[in-house]
PDB file of C-alpha atoms in Angstrom:
ATOM      1  CA  MET A   1       2.059-108.068 -87.292  1.00 52.00           C
ATOM      2  CA  ALA A   2       4.025-105.180 -88.485  1.00 55.00           C
ATOM      3  CA  GLU A   3       5.994-103.459 -85.750  1.00 60.00           C
ATOM      4  CA  VAL A   4       4.866 -99.872 -85.067  1.00 58.00           C
ATOM      5  CA  GLU A   5       7.816 -97.582 -85.119  1.00 62.00           C
ATOM      6  CA  GLU A   6       7.877 -95.248 -82.080  1.00 58.00           C
ATOM      7  CA  ILE A   7       8.473 -91.640 -82.956  1.00 60.00           C
ATOM      8  CA  PRO A   8      10.371 -89.816 -80.134  1.00 58.00           C
ATOM      9  CA  TYR A   9       8.412 -86.906 -78.625  1.00 56.00           C
ATOM     10  CA  GLU A  10      10.056 -83.549 -79.166  1.00 60.00           C
ATOM     11  CA  PRO A  11       8.708 -80.639 -77.087  1.00 57.00           C
ATOM     12  CA  THR A  12       7.874 -77.473 -78.928  1.00 63.00           C
ATOM     13  CA  SER A  13       9.776 -74.286 -78.323  1.00 64.00           C
ATOM     14  CA  GLU A  14       6.876 -72.796 -76.264  1.00 65.00           C
ATOM     15  CA  GLU A  15       6.806 -75.784 -73.900  1.00 64.00           C
ATOM     16  CA  GLU A  16      10.576 -75.573 -73.429  1.00 67.00           C
ATOM     17  CA  VAL A  17      10.278 -71.923 -72.444  1.00 60.00           C
ATOM     18  CA  GLU A  18       7.527 -72.720 -69.882  1.00 69.00           C
ATOM     19  CA  VAL A  19       9.610 -75.508 -68.299  1.00 62.00           C
ATOM     20  CA  GLU A  20      12.672 -73.245 -68.055  1.00 69.00           C
ATOM     21  CA  GLU A  21      10.600 -70.489 -66.410  1.00 69.00           C
ATOM     22  CA  GLU A  22       9.220 -72.935 -63.828  1.00 70.00           C
ATOM     23  CA  LEU A  23      12.743 -74.137 -62.977  1.00 63.00           C
ATOM     24  CA  GLU A  24      13.947 -70.543 -62.572  1.00 67.00           C
ATOM     25  CA  GLU A  25      11.016 -69.704 -60.269  1.00 66.00           C
ATOM     26  CA  GLU A  26      11.782 -72.747 -58.093  1.00 61.00           C
ATOM     27  CA  GLU A  27      15.412 -71.667 -57.796  1.00 57.00           C
ATOM     28  CA  GLU A  28      14.414 -68.121 -56.854  1.00 56.00           C
ATOM     29  CA  GLU A  29      11.979 -69.226 -54.156  1.00 54.00           C
ATOM     30  CA  GLU A  30      13.904 -69.566 -50.912  1.00 47.00           C
ATOM     31  CA  VAL A  31      12.625 -70.620 -47.536  1.00 46.00           C
ATOM     32  CA  PHE A  32      12.154 -67.468 -45.416  1.00 43.00           C
ATOM     33  CA  VAL A  33      13.956 -67.726 -42.078  1.00 44.00           C
ATOM     34  CA  PRO A  34      13.126 -64.844 -39.756  1.00 46.00           C
ATOM     35  CA  GLY A  35      16.377 -63.250 -38.732  1.00 46.00           C
ATOM     36  CA  SER A  36      17.393 -60.337 -36.546  1.00 46.00           C
ATOM     37  CA  SER A  37      16.676 -57.788 -39.291  1.00 53.00           C
ATOM     38  CA  ALA A  38      13.066 -58.974 -39.613  1.00 56.00           C
ATOM     39  CA  THR A  39      12.338 -58.911 -35.878  1.00 75.00           C
ATOM     40  CA  GLU A  40      14.334 -55.785 -35.017  1.00 81.00           C
ATOM     41  CA  ILE A  41      12.137 -52.897 -33.890  1.00 85.00           C
ATOM     42  CA  LYS A  42      13.053 -49.585 -35.495  1.00 84.00           C
ATOM     43  CA  LEU A  43      11.541 -46.191 -34.747  1.00 84.00           C
ATOM     44  CA  PHE A  44       9.580 -45.035 -37.836  1.00 86.00           C
ATOM     45  CA  GLY A  45      11.009 -48.148 -39.538  1.00 84.00           C
ATOM     46  CA  LYS A  46      14.439 -46.460 -39.696  1.00 85.00           C
ATOM     47  CA  TRP A  47      16.199 -45.829 -36.393  1.00 85.00           C
ATOM     48  CA  SER A  48      17.472 -48.782 -34.375  1.00 87.00           C
ATOM     49  CA  PHE A  49      17.343 -48.917 -30.565  1.00 84.00           C
ATOM     50  CA  ASP A  50      19.968 -51.675 -30.202  1.00 87.00           C
ATOM     51  CA  ASP A  51      23.066 -49.486 -30.218  1.00 86.00           C
ATOM     52  CA  ILE A  52      21.664 -46.756 -27.951  1.00 85.00           C
ATOM     53  CA  GLU A  53      23.985 -46.012 -25.041  1.00 88.00           C
ATOM     54  CA  ILE A  54      22.863 -44.200 -21.874  1.00 87.00           C
ATOM     55  CA  ARG A  55      26.104 -42.746 -20.568  1.00 88.00           C
ATOM     56  CA  ASP A  56      24.725 -41.555 -17.203  1.00 86.00           C
ATOM     57  CA  ILE A  57      24.221 -44.606 -14.988  1.00 90.00           C
ATOM     58  CA  SER A  58      21.731 -42.795 -12.736  1.00 89.00           C
ATOM     59  CA  LEU A  59      19.305 -42.197 -15.639  1.00 88.00           C
ATOM     60  CA  VAL A  60      19.276 -45.740 -17.064  1.00 88.00           C
ATOM     61  CA  ASP A  61      15.998 -46.595 -15.299  1.00 88.00           C
ATOM     62  CA  TYR A  62      14.278 -43.357 -16.387  1.00 89.00           C
ATOM     63  CA  ILE A  63      15.185 -43.087 -20.083  1.00 88.00           C
ATOM     64  CA  ALA A  64      13.029 -45.820 -21.652  1.00 87.00           C
ATOM     65  CA  CYS A  65      14.428 -46.691 -25.071  1.00 85.00           C
ATOM     66  CA  LYS A  66      15.481 -50.335 -24.969  1.00 83.00           C
ATOM     67  CA  GLY A  67      13.926 -53.768 -24.702  1.00 83.00           C
ATOM     68  CA  ASP A  68      10.187 -53.615 -24.095  1.00 84.00           C
ATOM     69  CA  HIS A  69      10.242 -49.820 -24.534  1.00 86.00           C
ATOM     70  CA  ALA A  70      11.408 -49.956 -28.166  1.00 86.00           C
ATOM     71  CA  THR A  71       8.477 -49.034 -30.448  1.00 87.00           C
ATOM     72  CA  TYR A  72       7.804 -48.519 -34.131  1.00 89.00           C
ATOM     73  CA  LEU A  73       5.854 -45.310 -33.440  1.00 88.00           C
ATOM     74  CA  PRO A  74       5.950 -42.919 -30.459  1.00 87.00           C
ATOM     75  CA  HIS A  75       2.224 -43.480 -29.866  1.00 91.00           C
ATOM     76  CA  THR A  76       1.498 -46.295 -27.394  1.00 90.00           C
ATOM     77  CA  ALA A  77      -1.774 -44.849 -26.044  1.00 89.00           C
ATOM     78  CA  GLY A  78      -0.658 -45.874 -22.549  1.00 87.00           C
ATOM     79  CA  ARG A  79      -2.287 -44.316 -19.480  1.00 92.00           C
ATOM     80  CA  TYR A  80       0.942 -43.319 -17.813  1.00 89.00           C
ATOM     81  CA  GLN A  81      -0.607 -40.547 -15.716  1.00 90.00           C
ATOM     82  CA  LEU A  82      -2.725 -42.867 -13.533  1.00 92.00           C
ATOM     83  CA  LYS A  83       0.002 -43.826 -11.112  1.00 92.00           C
ATOM     84  CA  ARG A  84       3.036 -42.020  -9.772  1.00 91.00           C
ATOM     85  CA  PHE A  85       6.320 -42.800 -11.588  1.00 90.00           C
ATOM     86  CA  ARG A  86       4.516 -44.841 -14.252  1.00 90.00           C
ATOM     87  CA  LYS A  87       5.507 -42.358 -16.952  1.00 89.00           C
ATOM     88  CA  ALA A  88       9.118 -43.456 -16.433  1.00 90.00           C
ATOM     89  CA  SER A  89       8.218 -46.523 -18.524  1.00 90.00           C
ATOM     90  CA  CYS A  90       6.844 -44.379 -21.373  1.00 90.00           C
ATOM     91  CA  PRO A  91       9.164 -44.486 -24.433  1.00 90.00           C
ATOM     92  CA  ILE A  92      11.418 -41.440 -24.277  1.00 89.00           C
ATOM     93  CA  VAL A  93      10.654 -40.289 -27.845  1.00 90.00           C
ATOM     94  CA  GLU A  94       6.932 -40.418 -27.063  1.00 91.00           C
ATOM     95  CA  ARG A  95       7.528 -38.291 -23.970  1.00 90.00           C
ATOM     96  CA  LEU A  96       9.304 -35.746 -26.156  1.00 91.00           C
ATOM     97  CA  ALA A  97       6.323 -35.713 -28.533  1.00 92.00           C
ATOM     98  CA  CYS A  98       3.938 -35.194 -25.603  1.00 91.00           C
ATOM     99  CA  CYS A  99       6.023 -32.254 -24.372  1.00 91.00           C
ATOM    100  CA  LEU A 100       5.469 -30.532 -27.714  1.00 91.00           C
ATOM    101  CA  MET A 101       1.682 -30.488 -27.138  1.00 91.00           C
ATOM    102  CA  ARG A 102       1.919 -27.420 -24.924  1.00 86.00           C
ATOM    103  CA  LYS A 103       0.049 -24.107 -25.049  1.00 83.00           C
ATOM    104  CA  GLY A 104      -3.674 -24.303 -25.757  1.00 83.00           C
ATOM    105  CA  ASN A 105      -3.388 -24.119 -29.527  1.00 86.00           C
ATOM    106  CA  ASN A 106      -1.396 -27.372 -29.679  1.00 86.00           C
ATOM    107  CA  SER A 107      -2.992 -29.384 -26.884  1.00 89.00           C
ATOM    108  CA  GLY A 108      -4.199 -32.818 -27.930  1.00 88.00           C
ATOM    109  CA  LYS A 109      -2.612 -32.713 -31.408  1.00 91.00           C
ATOM    110  CA  LYS A 110      -0.433 -35.768 -30.911  1.00 90.00           C
ATOM    111  CA  LEU A 111      -0.249 -36.769 -34.571  1.00 93.00           C
ATOM    112  CA  GLN A 112       1.056 -33.306 -35.385  1.00 91.00           C
ATOM    113  CA  ALA A 113       3.636 -33.639 -32.593  1.00 92.00           C
ATOM    114  CA  ILE A 114       4.698 -37.076 -33.872  1.00 92.00           C
ATOM    115  CA  ARG A 115       5.142 -35.691 -37.388  1.00 93.00           C
ATOM    116  CA  ILE A 116       7.333 -32.893 -36.000  1.00 92.00           C
ATOM    117  CA  VAL A 117       9.457 -35.452 -34.123  1.00 92.00           C
ATOM    118  CA  GLN A 118       9.777 -37.603 -37.256  1.00 92.00           C
ATOM    119  CA  HIS A 119      11.011 -34.639 -39.318  1.00 93.00           C
ATOM    120  CA  THR A 120      13.321 -33.643 -36.461  1.00 92.00           C
ATOM    121  CA  LEU A 121      14.987 -37.066 -36.418  1.00 92.00           C
ATOM    122  CA  GLU A 122      15.516 -36.900 -40.184  1.00 92.00           C
ATOM    123  CA  ILE A 123      17.146 -33.456 -39.896  1.00 93.00           C
ATOM    124  CA  ILE A 124      19.401 -34.608 -37.031  1.00 91.00           C
ATOM    125  CA  HIS A 125      20.579 -37.582 -39.085  1.00 92.00           C
ATOM    126  CA  LEU A 126      21.367 -35.339 -42.068  1.00 93.00           C
ATOM    127  CA  LEU A 127      23.317 -32.842 -39.933  1.00 91.00           C
ATOM    128  CA  THR A 128      25.217 -35.248 -37.650  1.00 88.00           C
ATOM    129  CA  ASP A 129      25.228 -38.572 -39.552  1.00 88.00           C
ATOM    130  CA  GLN A 130      24.438 -40.316 -36.239  1.00 89.00           C
ATOM    131  CA  ASN A 131      21.506 -42.314 -34.943  1.00 89.00           C
ATOM    132  CA  PRO A 132      19.105 -39.468 -33.993  1.00 90.00           C
ATOM    133  CA  VAL A 133      17.694 -41.439 -31.051  1.00 91.00           C
ATOM    134  CA  GLN A 134      21.191 -41.418 -29.524  1.00 91.00           C
ATOM    135  CA  VAL A 135      21.345 -37.626 -30.006  1.00 92.00           C
ATOM    136  CA  VAL A 136      17.989 -37.239 -28.217  1.00 92.00           C
ATOM    137  CA  VAL A 137      19.200 -39.388 -25.298  1.00 92.00           C
ATOM    138  CA  ASP A 138      22.469 -37.425 -25.006  1.00 92.00           C
ATOM    139  CA  ALA A 139      20.555 -34.122 -25.110  1.00 92.00           C
ATOM    140  CA  ILE A 140      18.285 -35.244 -22.250  1.00 92.00           C
ATOM    141  CA  ILE A 141      21.273 -36.411 -20.174  1.00 92.00           C
ATOM    142  CA  ASN A 142      23.082 -33.073 -20.657  1.00 92.00           C
ATOM    143  CA  SER A 143      20.024 -30.846 -20.112  1.00 91.00           C
ATOM    144  CA  GLY A 144      18.815 -32.120 -16.738  1.00 91.00           C
ATOM    145  CA  PRO A 145      19.931 -29.951 -13.780  1.00 91.00           C
ATOM    146  CA  ARG A 146      21.668 -31.965 -11.039  1.00 91.00           C
ATOM    147  CA  GLU A 147      20.997 -29.458  -8.280  1.00 91.00           C
ATOM    148  CA  ASP A 148      18.189 -27.016  -7.491  1.00 89.00           C
ATOM    149  CA  SER A 149      17.161 -24.691  -4.702  1.00 89.00           C
ATOM    150  CA  THR A 150      13.984 -24.774  -2.643  1.00 88.00           C
ATOM    151  CA  ARG A 151      12.293 -22.427  -0.183  1.00 87.00           C
ATOM    152  CA  VAL A 152      12.890 -23.299   3.466  1.00 85.00           C
ATOM    153  CA  GLY A 153      11.317 -21.666   6.533  1.00 79.00           C
ATOM    154  CA  GLY A 154       8.086 -19.930   7.336  1.00 72.00           C
ATOM    155  CA  ALA A 155       6.453 -17.102   9.292  1.00 69.00           C
ATOM    156  CA  GLY A 156       7.960 -14.499   7.016  1.00 76.00           C
ATOM    157  CA  VAL A 157      11.528 -15.789   7.300  1.00 81.00           C
ATOM    158  CA  VAL A 158      12.165 -17.585   4.022  1.00 83.00           C
ATOM    159  CA  ARG A 159      15.514 -18.566   2.594  1.00 85.00           C
ATOM    160  CA  ARG A 160      16.691 -20.713  -0.303  1.00 87.00           C
ATOM    161  CA  GLN A 161      18.335 -24.054   0.352  1.00 88.00           C
ATOM    162  CA  ALA A 162      20.245 -26.085  -2.249  1.00 90.00           C
ATOM    163  CA  VAL A 163      18.970 -29.653  -2.771  1.00 90.00           C
ATOM    164  CA  ASP A 164      19.935 -32.548  -5.029  1.00 91.00           C
ATOM    165  CA  MET A 165      17.569 -33.303  -7.893  1.00 90.00           C
ATOM    166  CA  SER A 166      16.291 -36.840  -8.337  1.00 92.00           C
ATOM    167  CA  PRO A 167      17.061 -38.676 -11.611  1.00 91.00           C
ATOM    168  CA  PHE A 168      13.344 -38.817 -12.476  1.00 92.00           C
ATOM    169  CA  ARG A 169      12.933 -35.057 -12.092  1.00 92.00           C
ATOM    170  CA  ARG A 170      16.140 -34.495 -14.082  1.00 92.00           C
ATOM    171  CA  VAL A 171      14.616 -36.282 -17.083  1.00 92.00           C
ATOM    172  CA  ASN A 172      11.287 -34.460 -16.666  1.00 93.00           C
ATOM    173  CA  TYR A 173      12.974 -31.071 -16.401  1.00 93.00           C
ATOM    174  CA  ALA A 174      15.269 -31.762 -19.374  1.00 93.00           C
ATOM    175  CA  LEU A 175      12.305 -32.640 -21.620  1.00 93.00           C
ATOM    176  CA  TYR A 176      10.498 -29.490 -20.483  1.00 93.00           C
ATOM    177  CA  LEU A 177      13.505 -27.225 -21.173  1.00 93.00           C
ATOM    178  CA  LEU A 178      14.162 -28.757 -24.613  1.00 93.00           C
ATOM    179  CA  ALA A 179      10.525 -28.336 -25.673  1.00 92.00           C
ATOM    180  CA  VAL A 180      10.318 -24.752 -24.377  1.00 92.00           C
ATOM    181  CA  GLY A 181      13.584 -23.816 -26.082  1.00 92.00           C
ATOM    182  CA  ALA A 182      12.423 -25.177 -29.432  1.00 91.00           C
ATOM    183  CA  ARG A 183       9.018 -23.507 -29.135  1.00 91.00           C
ATOM    184  CA  GLU A 184      10.501 -20.098 -28.314  1.00 91.00           C
ATOM    185  CA  ALA A 185      13.041 -20.394 -31.128  1.00 91.00           C
ATOM    186  CA  SER A 186      10.354 -21.175 -33.710  1.00 90.00           C
ATOM    187  CA  PHE A 187       7.967 -18.418 -32.561  1.00 90.00           C
ATOM    188  CA  ARG A 188       7.746 -15.633 -35.178  1.00 91.00           C
ATOM    189  CA  ASN A 189      10.533 -17.275 -37.151  1.00 89.00           C
ATOM    190  CA  LEU A 190      10.821 -18.602 -40.685  1.00 92.00           C
ATOM    191  CA  LYS A 191      12.305 -21.832 -39.336  1.00 90.00           C
ATOM    192  CA  THR A 192       9.890 -24.702 -38.792  1.00 91.00           C
ATOM    193  CA  MET A 193       9.339 -26.288 -35.399  1.00 91.00           C
ATOM    194  CA  ALA A 194      11.187 -29.426 -36.565  1.00 92.00           C
ATOM    195  CA  GLU A 195      14.251 -27.411 -37.594  1.00 92.00           C
ATOM    196  CA  CYS A 196      14.336 -25.525 -34.293  1.00 92.00           C
ATOM    197  CA  LEU A 197      13.876 -28.715 -32.255  1.00 92.00           C
ATOM    198  CA  ALA A 198      16.653 -30.458 -34.220  1.00 93.00           C
ATOM    199  CA  GLU A 199      19.011 -27.529 -33.620  1.00 93.00           C
ATOM    200  CA  GLU A 200      18.146 -27.462 -29.909  1.00 92.00           C
ATOM    201  CA  LEU A 201      18.724 -31.217 -29.508  1.00 93.00           C
ATOM    202  CA  ILE A 202      22.045 -31.175 -31.397  1.00 93.00           C
ATOM    203  CA  ASN A 203      23.376 -28.236 -29.347  1.00 93.00           C
ATOM    204  CA  ALA A 204      22.209 -29.839 -26.094  1.00 92.00           C
ATOM    205  CA  ALA A 205      23.789 -33.181 -27.020  1.00 92.00           C
ATOM    206  CA  ARG A 206      27.101 -31.399 -27.622  1.00 90.00           C
ATOM    207  CA  GLY A 207      26.779 -29.422 -24.387  1.00 88.00           C
ATOM    208  CA  SER A 208      26.875 -26.151 -26.338  1.00 87.00           C
ATOM    209  CA  SER A 209      25.796 -22.930 -24.613  1.00 87.00           C
ATOM    210  CA  ASN A 210      23.797 -22.070 -27.753  1.00 89.00           C
ATOM    211  CA  SER A 211      21.153 -24.415 -26.416  1.00 90.00           C
ATOM    212  CA  TYR A 212      18.323 -22.871 -24.378  1.00 92.00           C
ATOM    213  CA  ALA A 213      18.168 -25.987 -22.160  1.00 92.00           C
ATOM    214  CA  ILE A 214      21.904 -25.938 -21.380  1.00 92.00           C
ATOM    215  CA  LYS A 215      21.792 -22.217 -20.516  1.00 92.00           C
ATOM    216  CA  LYS A 216      18.839 -22.741 -18.171  1.00 91.00           C
ATOM    217  CA  LYS A 217      20.472 -25.774 -16.574  1.00 91.00           C
ATOM    218  CA  ASP A 218      23.677 -23.812 -15.888  1.00 92.00           C
ATOM    219  CA  GLU A 219      21.656 -20.934 -14.438  1.00 92.00           C
ATOM    220  CA  ILE A 220      19.701 -23.242 -12.084  1.00 90.00           C
ATOM    221  CA  GLU A 221      22.888 -24.958 -10.913  1.00 91.00           C
ATOM    222  CA  ARG A 222      24.671 -21.605 -10.402  1.00 91.00           C
ATOM    223  CA  VAL A 223      21.822 -20.266  -8.222  1.00 90.00           C
ATOM    224  CA  SER A 224      21.673 -23.455  -6.156  1.00 90.00           C
ATOM    225  CA  LYS A 225      25.459 -23.417  -5.675  1.00 90.00           C
ATOM    226  CA  SER A 226      25.238 -19.951  -4.116  1.00 89.00           C
ATOM    227  CA  ASN A 227      22.505 -21.215  -1.724  1.00 85.00           C
ATOM    228  CA  ARG A 228      24.355 -24.202  -0.308  1.00 83.00           C
TER     229      ARG A 228
END
């Protein structure tokens, strides 16, 4: 029998291109290992909670911004009003958003309040080049009065007596003053609510007397000092 001569197979140019593309795709595909960046919770997908520092040791338990209290959005739909002191575990940025829903025209509009807070954080970052969550925390620490005066006595004889303010009430009062200051600044003004709130928070974080909250805090502490 005559031997059949084997002709070596030569792939066409199209097949070579397909093989090369498959090899490149295999090289590009890497096994995904979830790292810290994938699991890290960031507010609005931007602002990290990991490097937030609460410089006042007495307020650490009442400014919720770390660990379990870190959230992607300031909207947890938690029922914090049901039990006393439960709102201390509400994320601090969400509490700020809730404070903006004041006066009948704005009550219940939480999505609008969240949008204002989101724009505020962006403006703070542009003006200060810092983590805006840290600026909010510093503003709350600086704006809470440490001393207040209360009415003591009865039967027509009433006098004022200076008393220390609890850390929980300091945080509550600071949020109230910051929200009121921003609302009054934006009323009948060309500036938006977000711009006014950003300016108020930056001034309060710096301890500047241009801040409504800082001025009110100093006034409350001055009155209580005279009533000791």
